[in-house]
Coordinates of C-alpha atoms and ligand atoms in Angstrom, one line a residue:
M1 CA -0.2 0.0 -0.1
S2 CA 1.3 3.2 -0.7
T3 CA 1.7 5.6 2.5
P4 CA -0.9 6.9 4.5
Q5 CA -1.6 10.5 3.7
A6 CA -0.8 12.2 6.8
I7 CA -3.9 14.0 7.4
P8 CA -3.4 14.5 11.2
F9 CA -5.6 18.0 11.3
I10 CA -8.4 16.8 9.5
E11 CA -8.7 13.7 11.7
A12 CA -8.6 15.7 14.8
Q13 CA -11.2 18.4 13.6
D14 CA -13.2 16.6 11.4
A15 CA -13.9 13.0 11.5
E16 CA -16.4 12.7 8.7
I17 CA -14.1 13.8 6.2
A18 CA -11.1 12.2 7.1
S19 CA -13.1 9.0 7.1
A20 CA -14.0 9.7 3.5
I21 CA -10.1 10.6 3.0
R22 CA -9.2 6.8 4.6
G23 CA -12.2 5.4 2.5
E24 CA -11.2 6.8 -0.3
E25 CA -7.6 5.5 -0.2
K26 CA -8.4 2.2 0.8
R27 CA -10.5 2.1 -2.6
E28 CA -7.8 3.3 -4.6
N29 CA -5.5 1.1 -3.1
E30 CA -7.7 -2.3 -3.2
G31 CA -9.1 -1.5 -6.5
L32 CA -7.9 -1.7 -10.2
E33 CA -8.3 1.8 -12.1
L34 CA -9.1 1.3 -15.4
I35 CA -10.7 4.7 -16.0
P36 CA -8.4 6.2 -18.9
S37 CA -9.0 9.8 -17.7
E38 CA -7.5 8.8 -14.2
N39 CA -4.2 8.1 -12.7
Y40 CA -2.6 8.4 -9.3
V41 CA -0.3 11.1 -8.6
S42 CA 3.0 11.2 -6.7
K43 CA 3.4 12.5 -3.1
A44 CA 5.3 14.9 -4.0
V45 CA 2.1 16.7 -6.7
L46 CA 0.0 15.7 -3.6
E47 CA 2.1 17.7 -1.3
A48 CA 2.3 20.7 -3.5
N49 CA -1.7 20.8 -4.1
G50 CA -2.0 21.0 -0.5
S51 CA 0.7 23.6 0.3
C52 CA 0.2 27.3 1.1
F53 CA -0.3 28.4 -2.0
T54 CA -3.9 27.5 -1.0
N55 CA -4.0 31.0 0.7
K56 CA -2.8 33.4 -2.2
Y57 CA -4.8 35.4 -4.9
S58 CA -2.5 36.0 -7.5
E59 CA -5.0 37.7 -10.7
G60 CA -2.5 38.9 -13.8
Y61 CA 0.5 36.9 -14.7
P62 CA 4.1 36.9 -13.7
G63 CA 5.4 40.2 -13.3
R64 CA 2.6 41.7 -13.4
R65 CA 0.1 40.9 -10.7
Y66 CA -3.0 42.9 -9.3
Y67 CA -2.3 42.2 -5.8
G68 CA 0.7 42.3 -3.4
G69 CA 2.7 39.5 -2.3
Q70 CA 3.7 37.7 -5.4
D71 CA 7.4 36.8 -4.8
Y72 CA 6.8 33.2 -4.8
T73 CA 3.7 33.0 -6.8
D74 CA 5.8 34.4 -9.9
I75 CA 8.8 31.9 -9.4
V76 CA 6.4 28.8 -9.3
E77 CA 4.5 30.2 -12.5
R78 CA 7.7 30.9 -14.4
I79 CA 8.6 27.7 -13.4
C80 CA 5.6 25.9 -14.6
I81 CA 5.4 27.8 -18.1
E82 CA 9.0 27.1 -18.9
R83 CA 8.4 23.1 -18.3
A84 CA 5.2 22.9 -20.1
C85 CA 7.1 24.5 -23.0
Q86 CA 10.3 22.3 -22.8
L87 CA 8.0 19.2 -22.2
F88 CA 5.6 19.9 -25.5
K89 CA 8.5 21.8 -27.4
C90 CA 6.6 25.3 -28.0
E91 CA 7.1 28.7 -27.2
Y92 CA 4.0 29.8 -25.1
A93 CA 1.8 28.0 -22.4
N94 CA -0.9 29.7 -20.2
V95 CA -0.9 27.4 -17.0
Q96 CA -3.5 29.0 -15.1
T97 CA -6.9 27.2 -16.6
H98 CA -8.9 25.4 -14.2
S99 CA -9.5 22.3 -16.2
G100 CA -9.7 21.0 -19.8
A101 CA -13.6 22.4 -20.4
P102 CA -12.1 26.4 -19.4
A103 CA -8.9 25.8 -21.4
N104 CA -11.1 24.9 -24.3
I105 CA -13.5 27.7 -23.5
A106 CA -10.9 30.0 -23.2
T107 CA -9.4 28.8 -26.4
Y108 CA -12.9 29.6 -28.6
F109 CA -13.4 33.3 -26.8
A110 CA -9.7 34.1 -27.7
L111 CA -10.1 33.5 -31.3
L112 CA -13.6 33.7 -32.3
E113 CA -16.7 36.1 -33.0
P114 CA -20.1 35.2 -31.2
G115 CA -21.5 33.0 -34.4
D116 CA -18.0 31.8 -36.2
T117 CA -17.8 28.3 -36.6
V118 CA -15.9 25.3 -35.7
I119 CA -15.0 22.1 -37.1
G120 CA -15.0 19.4 -34.2
M121 CA -15.1 15.6 -33.8
D122 CA -18.4 14.5 -33.1
L123 CA -19.3 13.1 -29.3
S124 CA -20.1 9.8 -30.3
H125 CA -17.5 9.1 -32.5
G126 CA -15.2 9.7 -29.6
G127 CA -14.9 13.9 -29.3
H128 CA -15.7 15.6 -26.4
L129 CA -18.6 17.5 -25.2
T130 CA -16.8 21.0 -25.4
H131 CA -15.9 20.4 -28.8
G132 CA -19.3 21.4 -29.5
H133 CA -22.3 19.6 -28.2
P134 CA -25.7 20.9 -28.5
V135 CA -25.9 20.8 -24.8
T136 CA -23.3 23.3 -23.9
Y137 CA -23.5 26.6 -23.4
I138 CA -20.9 27.4 -26.0
A139 CA -23.0 25.3 -28.5
K140 CA -25.7 28.5 -28.1
I141 CA -22.5 31.3 -28.9
F142 CA -20.3 29.2 -31.6
N143 CA -21.7 27.2 -34.9
F144 CA -20.1 24.1 -34.4
V145 CA -20.1 21.4 -36.9
R146 CA -18.8 17.9 -36.5
Y147 CA -16.6 15.0 -38.2
G148 CA -16.5 11.6 -37.7
M149 CA -15.3 8.1 -38.7
K150 CA -15.4 6.9 -42.1
N151 CA -14.7 3.6 -41.2
I152 CA -16.0 2.4 -37.3
E153 CA -13.8 -0.9 -37.5
T154 CA -10.8 0.8 -38.4
G155 CA -10.7 4.2 -36.5
E156 CA -10.1 6.0 -39.8
I157 CA -11.4 9.7 -39.8
D158 CA -13.3 10.7 -42.9
Y159 CA -10.7 13.4 -44.0
E160 CA -12.2 13.9 -47.4
A161 CA -15.8 14.8 -45.6
L162 CA -14.0 17.2 -43.1
R163 CA -11.9 18.6 -45.9
E164 CA -15.5 19.7 -47.8
M165 CA -16.9 20.5 -44.8
A166 CA -14.4 23.1 -44.2
L167 CA -14.6 24.2 -47.7
E168 CA -18.3 24.5 -47.2
H169 CA -18.2 26.1 -43.6
K170 CA -15.2 28.0 -43.9
P171 CA -14.5 27.3 -39.9
K172 CA -12.1 29.4 -37.8
I173 CA -11.0 26.6 -36.1
I174 CA -10.5 23.0 -36.8
L175 CA -10.3 21.0 -33.8
A176 CA -8.4 17.5 -33.6
G177 CA -8.8 15.5 -30.4
F178 CA -10.8 13.5 -28.5
S179 CA -11.7 11.9 -25.0
A180 CA -12.9 8.3 -26.4
Y181 CA -10.9 7.3 -29.4
S182 CA -8.1 4.9 -29.9
R183 CA -6.4 5.9 -33.1
E184 CA -3.5 7.9 -33.8
L185 CA -4.8 11.2 -36.2
D186 CA -3.4 12.3 -38.9
Y187 CA -2.4 15.8 -38.0
Q188 CA -0.7 17.0 -41.1
K189 CA -4.1 16.2 -43.3
I190 CA -5.8 18.2 -40.9
A191 CA -3.3 20.9 -40.7
D192 CA -3.3 21.1 -44.3
I193 CA -7.2 21.1 -44.6
A194 CA -6.8 24.1 -42.1
K195 CA -4.5 25.9 -44.1
E196 CA -6.6 25.5 -47.1
V197 CA -9.4 26.8 -45.9
G198 CA -7.4 29.5 -43.5
A199 CA -8.8 28.3 -40.1
I200 CA -6.6 27.7 -37.0
A201 CA -5.8 24.2 -36.3
M202 CA -6.5 23.5 -32.5
A203 CA -5.7 20.3 -30.7
D204 CA -7.2 18.9 -27.6
M205 CA -5.0 16.5 -26.2
A206 CA -6.3 16.0 -22.9
H207 CA -6.1 12.1 -23.0
I208 CA -2.7 11.6 -24.9
A209 CA -1.0 14.7 -23.1
G210 CA 1.6 12.6 -21.2
L211 CA 2.2 10.3 -24.0
I212 CA 3.0 13.2 -26.4
A213 CA 5.5 15.1 -23.9
A214 CA 7.2 11.3 -23.5
G215 CA 7.4 11.4 -27.3
V216 CA 5.4 8.0 -28.0
V217 CA 2.7 9.3 -29.8
K218 CA 2.8 12.3 -32.6
N219 CA 2.9 15.7 -31.5
P220 CA 0.3 18.0 -33.2
F221 CA 2.9 20.9 -33.0
D222 CA 5.6 19.0 -35.4
Y223 CA 2.6 19.1 -38.2
G224 CA 1.8 22.8 -37.4
F225 CA -1.0 22.9 -35.1
D226 CA -1.5 26.2 -33.9
I227 CA -2.9 25.4 -30.8
I228 CA -3.0 22.8 -28.2
T229 CA -5.1 22.5 -25.2
T230 CA -4.8 19.7 -22.9
T231 CA -5.7 18.6 -18.7
T232 CA -2.7 18.0 -16.8
H233 CA -4.1 14.8 -14.7
K234 CA -4.9 12.4 -17.4
T235 CA -1.8 10.2 -18.7
L236 CA 0.4 13.5 -17.8
R237 CA -0.2 12.3 -14.3
G238 CA -0.5 15.6 -12.7
P239 CA -2.8 17.7 -10.8
R240 CA -6.5 18.3 -12.2
G241 CA -5.8 21.5 -14.2
G242 CA -5.7 22.7 -17.3
L243 CA -3.3 24.1 -20.0
I244 CA -2.7 25.6 -23.1
L245 CA 0.0 25.7 -25.5
C246 CA 0.6 27.6 -28.7
N247 CA 3.8 29.1 -30.4
D248 CA 2.6 32.7 -31.8
K249 CA 3.0 35.3 -29.9
E250 CA 0.2 37.5 -30.6
I251 CA -2.2 34.1 -29.9
A252 CA -0.4 33.6 -27.0
K253 CA -1.3 36.9 -26.1
K254 CA -5.1 36.9 -26.6
I255 CA -5.2 33.4 -24.9
N256 CA -4.0 35.3 -21.6
K257 CA -6.5 37.5 -22.0
S258 CA -9.1 35.3 -22.6
V259 CA -8.4 33.4 -19.6
F260 CA -7.8 36.2 -17.4
P261 CA -9.8 38.5 -17.0
G262 CA -11.7 37.2 -19.6
L263 CA -13.1 33.3 -18.1
Q264 CA -11.3 33.1 -15.0
G265 CA -10.6 35.0 -11.5
G266 CA -7.8 34.5 -9.2
P267 CA -5.3 31.4 -10.7
H268 CA -5.3 28.2 -8.1
M269 CA -1.4 28.8 -7.7
H270 CA -1.3 25.8 -5.3
T271 CA -2.6 23.9 -8.3
I272 CA 0.3 25.6 -10.6
A273 CA 2.5 24.4 -8.1
A274 CA 1.7 21.1 -8.4
K275 CA 1.5 21.2 -12.2
A276 CA 5.1 22.6 -11.8
V277 CA 6.0 19.2 -10.0
A278 CA 4.5 17.0 -12.3
F279 CA 5.7 18.6 -15.5
G280 CA 9.3 18.4 -13.8
E281 CA 8.6 14.6 -13.3
A282 CA 7.8 14.3 -16.7
L283 CA 11.1 15.7 -18.2
K284 CA 12.9 12.7 -16.7
P285 CA 13.8 9.6 -18.4
E286 CA 11.0 7.2 -16.3
F287 CA 8.4 9.3 -17.7
K288 CA 9.3 8.2 -21.3
E289 CA 9.4 4.4 -19.9
Y290 CA 6.4 4.7 -18.0
A291 CA 4.6 6.4 -21.4
K292 CA 6.0 3.4 -23.2
Q293 CA 4.8 0.9 -21.1
I294 CA 0.9 2.3 -20.9
L295 CA 1.1 1.8 -24.9
K296 CA 2.4 -2.0 -24.3
N297 CA -0.2 -2.6 -21.5
A298 CA -2.8 -1.2 -24.1
K299 CA -1.8 -3.7 -26.9
A300 CA -1.9 -6.6 -24.0
M301 CA -5.5 -6.0 -23.1
E302 CA -6.3 -5.4 -27.0
K303 CA -5.0 -8.7 -27.8
V304 CA -7.0 -10.4 -25.5
F305 CA -10.4 -8.7 -26.5
L306 CA -9.5 -9.3 -30.0
D307 CA -8.7 -13.4 -29.7
E308 CA -12.1 -13.4 -27.4
E309 CA -14.0 -11.7 -30.6
I310 CA -15.1 -8.8 -28.8
R311 CA -15.6 -6.1 -31.1
L312 CA -13.3 -2.6 -30.3
I313 CA -14.5 0.6 -31.7
G314 CA -11.7 1.2 -34.1
G315 CA -10.3 -2.4 -34.4
G316 CA -8.0 -1.9 -31.3
T317 CA -5.9 1.2 -30.2
D318 CA -2.9 3.0 -31.1
N319 CA -2.7 5.0 -27.7
H320 CA -3.6 4.0 -23.6
L321 CA -7.3 3.4 -24.1
L322 CA -10.1 0.9 -25.7
L323 CA -13.8 1.2 -26.3
A324 CA -15.3 -2.2 -26.4
D325 CA -19.0 -2.9 -27.4
V326 CA -19.7 -5.2 -25.5
Y327 CA -23.6 -5.2 -25.8
G328 CA -23.1 -6.0 -29.5
S329 CA -20.5 -8.5 -28.6
L330 CA -21.7 -10.3 -25.5
G331 CA -25.3 -9.2 -24.9
V332 CA -24.1 -7.2 -22.0
T333 CA -25.1 -3.2 -21.9
G334 CA -22.3 -0.7 -20.9
K335 CA -24.4 -0.2 -17.6
Q336 CA -24.5 -3.9 -16.5
A337 CA -20.7 -4.0 -17.9
Q338 CA -19.6 -1.0 -15.3
T339 CA -21.8 -2.7 -12.4
V340 CA -20.2 -6.0 -12.6
M341 CA -17.1 -4.4 -12.9
D342 CA -17.7 -2.5 -9.8
E343 CA -18.6 -5.4 -8.0
V344 CA -15.0 -7.1 -8.8
G345 CA -13.1 -4.4 -7.7
I346 CA -12.3 -2.7 -11.7
T347 CA -13.1 0.8 -12.2
L348 CA -13.9 1.8 -15.9
N349 CA -17.0 3.8 -17.4
M350 CA -19.9 2.8 -19.6
N351 CA -19.4 4.5 -23.3
S352 CA -21.5 5.1 -26.2
I353 CA -20.2 3.7 -29.5
A354 CA -20.4 5.1 -33.0
G355 CA -24.0 4.2 -34.3
D356 CA -25.2 3.5 -30.6
T357 CA -28.6 2.2 -30.7
R358 CA -28.8 2.8 -27.0
K359 CA -29.2 5.8 -24.6
P360 CA -25.8 7.4 -23.2
L361 CA -27.3 6.2 -19.6
D362 CA -27.0 2.9 -20.5
P363 CA -25.1 2.8 -24.0
S364 CA -23.6 -0.3 -25.6
G365 CA -19.6 0.0 -24.9
I366 CA -17.2 0.0 -22.4
R367 CA -14.1 2.6 -22.3
F368 CA -10.8 1.4 -20.3
G369 CA -7.3 2.1 -20.2
T370 CA -3.9 1.4 -18.9
P371 CA -2.2 5.0 -17.5
A372 CA -2.9 3.9 -13.8
M373 CA -2.3 0.2 -13.7
T374 CA 0.9 1.4 -15.5
T375 CA 1.7 3.8 -12.8
R376 CA 1.6 0.6 -10.2
G377 CA 4.2 -0.6 -12.4
M378 CA 2.1 -3.4 -14.0
K379 CA 3.3 -4.7 -17.3
E380 CA 2.0 -6.7 -20.4
A381 CA 1.6 -9.9 -18.1
E382 CA -0.9 -8.4 -15.5
A383 CA -2.2 -6.2 -18.4
T384 CA -3.4 -9.7 -20.3
R385 CA -4.6 -11.3 -16.9
V386 CA -6.9 -8.4 -16.2
A387 CA -8.4 -8.2 -19.6
E388 CA -9.1 -12.3 -19.1
L389 CA -10.5 -10.9 -16.1
M390 CA -12.6 -8.7 -17.2
I391 CA -14.2 -10.5 -20.0
K392 CA -14.5 -13.9 -17.6
A393 CA -16.7 -11.2 -15.1
L394 CA -18.8 -10.6 -18.1
R395 CA -19.4 -13.8 -19.2
N396 CA -20.5 -14.7 -15.5
I397 CA -22.6 -11.2 -14.5
D398 CA -25.1 -13.6 -12.5
N399 CA -22.6 -15.6 -11.0
D400 CA -21.8 -14.7 -7.2
E401 CA -19.5 -17.1 -6.9
V402 CA -17.0 -16.2 -10.0
K403 CA -17.6 -12.8 -9.1
A404 CA -16.2 -12.9 -6.0
E405 CA -13.0 -15.2 -7.1
I406 CA -12.4 -12.3 -9.6
R407 CA -12.6 -9.8 -6.8
E408 CA -10.1 -11.2 -4.3
E409 CA -8.0 -11.5 -7.6
I410 CA -8.0 -8.1 -8.6
R411 CA -7.6 -6.8 -4.9
E412 CA -4.4 -9.4 -4.4
L413 CA -3.0 -8.3 -7.6
C414 CA -3.6 -4.3 -6.4
L415 CA -1.7 -5.0 -3.0
K416 CA 1.4 -6.8 -4.9
F417 CA 1.4 -3.7 -7.2
P418 CA 0.8 -1.1 -4.7
I419 CA 0.7 2.9 -5.5
P420 CA 4.0 4.1 -5.6
D421 CA 4.8 7.1 -3.5
T422 CA 7.5 8.7 -5.9
M423 CA 7.4 8.3 -9.9
V424 CA 10.7 9.3 -10.2
Ligands
DSN1 N1 -14.2 13.3 -18.1 C1 -13.4 13.2 -19.0 C2 -13.1 11.8 -19.5 O1 -13.1 10.9 -18.8 O2 -12.4 11.8 -21.0 C3 -13.1 14.3 -20.2 O3 -13.6 15.2 -19.9

C-alpha cells in the first residue's frame, strides 16, 4: 500500500471528512483503476497541491499581478510555464486554466466572434462535450460542425468529408482531439485542411498529453498545429488542471487575456505548483519508460479482447484506451458491464459507441485504459490477466461465486502492485 497521507489536523477536527479520505485511499489502493482519464499522482504532486499556495490570490501573470505578495507565486508560475514549453516543444504556455473545459472555452473566446464556426469531432465518434455538443453553452454562441470516422472498424477518420465541410463552412478553427478514440490522428492532413481554408488548427490532447510529452505518440506541433489544449491530470499524471500551448506571440497574448480576465478570476496557485512538480517528473527519463509501458499494456489488453472476439471500436488501439462494444459482442449493456466491474473491484466507465442504438445512460460500450495500472508498475502479464478477468466477469454477470473469486484476485493483484509514493 502507498504510504497513507498524513492528515492529522483533519483527523483531529473533522471525523467525517477524515473517514471519507481514508475510504477513498483504501478504494484506490485495493481496486484497479481503468478509467483512462484517471491516474495516481506522486506524493510530491499531492504535497504541492495541498501547500500554502492555496491561500494566495494572484490575478494577472508573473510580473504583472493585481495584488501584492507575489514573490513566490511568480517563481512557481514561471517554472511551470518553462517546464510546460520544454515538455511540449513550444514557445508559450498558459498554465492557469482550472481544467480542460475552461481551456477549450478560453481558447474559443480568444479567437472567435459569436457565430463563428468550429469543426470538431462528434461526441459519439470519440470527441468531447466541449467540442461543441448541443447541450453546452458554447454551442449557443459558436457554430459547431462535427466530423467523425469513415470506418468504425478501423477508426479511420473521414478526412475527405472533413475537407468538404471545411470548404463549405469556412471554419475559424478546426479541432482535432478526443476523449474516447483509440487511434492516432493524421495531424498533417488536418493541418493541411486548416491551412487551405485559413483556419486555426487546434488540438485538444487531454487524454494523450503524457504520451505526447514522452514522445511515444505524435505531437501536433510537429505538423504545424497552432494551439494545443489539455488537462494535466490524465496520462500527464499531474493535478486536476488545464493548459493552453501555442507558438505565436499574438495568439498567446489573446489566450492570456481570454483566460484572465475573460473567463477566470484568481488562478489556483497551489494547483500551478503541483503542475510544475508533475511537469518536472514528466521531463525525467523514467516518464518516457512509463509512457511506453502504457502503450504496451493497452496492446496486451487489445489482444485478449480481439482473441475473445469482442468488438473494439476502431479495431484496436494506438494509445492508452480501448472502447469495447460489450452489448454487440456479449449482450451485456454498458451499464451492466460497469456495475459488474465495480463488483469485482475494477473501475471503468460505460460509453456510447459510434452509431449506438442505446441511450447514453445505458449505452453499448465500455471505455477503459492503462495509465493508472501502469503507474502501479503493472506490465503486459498483468494487463493480459486483467483483460481475461474482465471478460470472465462479463460472461458471468449473475454468478456471485465467480465474481467473488475475481474480486479476490484483483485485490491481491492491487496489493502486489501498490500505488507508488514517488514516480521518479
Ligand atoms: N471526463 C473526461 C474523460 O473521462 O475523458 C473528459 O472530460
